[in-house]
Amino acid sequence: PFAIISVYEDLFHNTSQKIRLFGMLASCFIFFYINPVDFPKIDIPFFGDLINVSPVYYIFFTFSIMVIMNGMNFIDGMNGILGFTLLSQITALILLSYVSSDYEFIDILFIISFSLAIFIFFNYPFGKVFAGDFGAYFYGFLIAMLVIIYFGKNDQLISWKAILLLFYPSMEVLFSFVRKWMSANGNPLDPDDLHLHTMIYKHLNKKKPQASNNSLVSLYLAPFIITPPITVIYLESLEEVLLCLLALMLIYVFYYQQFTRKIKS
């Protein structure tokens, strides 16, 4: 369903956000119905026990997948951000799979990496192609499902590493939702151009308007893009993972405040 709706949106640009959300919701439930998976166990006191029972985990993981899908769509507007973010996340999964000797999973990830590398070649730095709604939603759906499947198969891993692995697109959506909700007359579902990557782009254009600014944005976002393969391998305890997540959240908010201030000044 989300493929049909997003292709229609790419062609005609007139589908509502509610219709797209419905397509994502339906797709997640269909996938879980025809492909039963072992869901990861969530390491949250009390709430973890609540999430880890049916049908709550279907709702929780469906919501999580929809967050990633929308987050990938948010970041598709600038050259390289979507491609490099996905490549970093897939690299992290390859490293984890190598440690756990899951070579079948590695084969799947390499196949995805090959198609992604072709996309990046044409997308960065000159933006000859973009993923569009269908591409962004598809890759978001794919990476979210792969993370769920992998962490479900390897329940000895700290489940919060999955959140760390998918931090950047998740933070884009959740921060945007809160920001719009707290603004005057703000509808969290309405699109705008006030995401972190667009604020960075506006700042660069204000300093010196030039075509290459679009490609430079991904360099400013490097702390979030390169985090997955580094952190999922070297962080061993829940406390370390949580501290890293908190640090990334603070850096994200600091970035946003700084670039907003520079644009207004």
Tab-separated table of C-alpha atoms in Angstrom, residues 65 68-70 72 82 86 134-145 166:
chain	number	residue	atom	x	y	z
A	65	ILE	CA	8.797	1.835	11.513
A	68	ILE	CA	11.863	5.861	10.419
A	69	MET	CA	10.001	5.972	7.093
A	70	ASN	CA	8.972	9.588	7.613
A	72	MET	CA	14.046	9.174	5.743
A	82	LEU	CA	19.717	10.029	2.859
A	86	LEU	CA	21.517	4.569	5.103
A	134	PHE	CA	8.686	6.054	-2.746
A	135	GLY	CA	12.469	5.616	-2.467
A	136	ALA	CA	12.701	7.295	0.940
A	137	TYR	CA	9.751	5.359	2.358
A	138	PHE	CA	11.013	2.103	0.861
A	139	TYR	CA	14.525	2.453	2.264
A	140	GLY	CA	13.120	3.590	5.627
A	141	PHE	CA	10.793	0.569	5.713
A	142	LEU	CA	13.645	-1.722	4.694
A	143	ILE	CA	16.247	-0.527	7.219
A	144	ALA	CA	13.697	-0.487	10.058
A	145	MET	CA	12.589	-4.045	9.277
A	166	LEU	CA	18.444	4.692	13.790
